[in-house]
Amino acid sequence: MDTQKETDILSNFGETLSELMFDAHLTPEALSKAIGADLSVIYRYLRKEQLPTLQRALAIADLFACSLDYLFGLSHAEPHMTYRPAPPFAERFRTMLAQHGQTRYYLAKKTQFSAQTLDDWYHGKRQPGMESVISLAEHFHCSLDELLGRES
């Protein structure tokens, strides 16, 4: 992912989170408690300095009942849907590879991800960062929620 796109996603996330908190009358302290994050982390999100981990992004999206695409500024319209709890990432990653008839080797050749990174995700040894999740959704031409199994 290029630097400008990363900056845009970081900025969009911070702005959207701020708007969602304002609309819900939720303080940074309350958000911190609700998602189990240090208050300093919440302020880094709001200052557009840091993206959340995958687990925290899911917790935020679940808390506000919004799509991950909306949360990260990849979609401007907020669809009114009910989202399922996301299954383990490794499970969804294997499913997406199978649905698209792709192997980890093919994905390594077509993306910036190393074979080791893909293997770690495939076997559930590590979780991808949000930048990687967004890149994978672009590669598979799907929404973040579809990639992560939240769509009903």
mmCIF file with all atom_site columns, C-alpha atoms in Angstrom, residues 1 10-11 22 32 37 57 60-63 71 76 84-85 88-89 100-102 105 108 139 148:
data_model
loop_
_atom_site.group_PDB
_atom_site.id
_atom_site.type_symbol
_atom_site.label_atom_id
_atom_site.label_alt_id
_atom_site.label_comp_id
_atom_site.label_asym_id
_atom_site.label_entity_id
_atom_site.label_seq_id
_atom_site.pdbx_PDB_ins_code
_atom_site.Cartn_x
_atom_site.Cartn_y
_atom_site.Cartn_z
_atom_site.occupancy
_atom_site.B_iso_or_equiv
_atom_site.pdbx_formal_charge
_atom_site.auth_seq_id
_atom_site.auth_comp_id
_atom_site.auth_asym_id
_atom_site.auth_atom_id
_atom_site.pdbx_PDB_model_num
ATOM 1  C CA . MET A 1 1   ? 0.000   0.000   0.000  1.00 0.00 ? 1   MET A CA 1
ATOM 2  C CA . LEU A 1 10  ? -5.350  6.761   8.934  1.00 0.00 ? 10  LEU A CA 1
ATOM 3  C CA . SER A 1 11  ? -7.004  10.154  8.525  1.00 0.00 ? 11  SER A CA 1
ATOM 4  C CA . PHE A 1 22  ? -19.761 12.302  18.963 1.00 0.00 ? 22  PHE A CA 1
ATOM 5  C CA . SER A 1 32  ? -11.309 2.835   26.082 1.00 0.00 ? 32  SER A CA 1
ATOM 6  C CA . ALA A 1 37  ? -7.742  -0.373  25.122 1.00 0.00 ? 37  ALA A CA 1
ATOM 7  C CA . ALA A 1 57  ? -11.091 -2.594  14.748 1.00 0.00 ? 57  ALA A CA 1
ATOM 8  C CA . ILE A 1 60  ? -15.028 -0.724  17.439 1.00 0.00 ? 60  ILE A CA 1
ATOM 9  C CA . ALA A 1 61  ? -17.143 -1.726  14.428 1.00 0.00 ? 61  ALA A CA 1
ATOM 10 C CA . ASP A 1 62  ? -19.232 -4.031  16.629 1.00 0.00 ? 62  ASP A CA 1
ATOM 11 C CA . LEU A 1 63  ? -19.669 -1.331  19.276 1.00 0.00 ? 63  LEU A CA 1
ATOM 12 C CA . LEU A 1 71  ? -15.014 2.876   9.717  1.00 0.00 ? 71  LEU A CA 1
ATOM 13 C CA . HIS A 1 76  ? -19.112 6.693   2.521  1.00 0.00 ? 76  HIS A CA 1
ATOM 14 C CA . ARG A 1 84  ? -22.039 -11.472 12.512 1.00 0.00 ? 84  ARG A CA 1
ATOM 15 C CA . PRO A 1 85  ? -19.182 -11.941 14.947 1.00 0.00 ? 85  PRO A CA 1
ATOM 16 C CA . PRO A 1 88  ? -10.900 -16.487 13.392 1.00 0.00 ? 88  PRO A CA 1
ATOM 17 C CA . PHE A 1 89  ? -8.917  -14.744 10.653 1.00 0.00 ? 89  PHE A CA 1
ATOM 18 C CA . HIS A 1 100 ? -10.852 -17.512 -5.423 1.00 0.00 ? 100 HIS A CA 1
ATOM 19 C CA . GLY A 1 101 ? -8.923  -20.626 -6.441 1.00 0.00 ? 101 GLY A CA 1
ATOM 20 C CA . GLN A 1 102 ? -5.663  -19.133 -5.196 1.00 0.00 ? 102 GLN A CA 1
ATOM 21 C CA . TYR A 1 105 ? 2.318   -19.101 -3.379 1.00 0.00 ? 105 TYR A CA 1
ATOM 22 C CA . ALA A 1 108 ? 2.892   -14.068 -2.453 1.00 0.00 ? 108 ALA A CA 1
ATOM 23 C CA . HIS A 1 139 ? -6.754  -8.155  -3.876 1.00 0.00 ? 139 HIS A CA 1
ATOM 24 C CA . LEU A 1 148 ? -13.459 -11.080 7.696  1.00 0.00 ? 148 LEU A CA 1
#
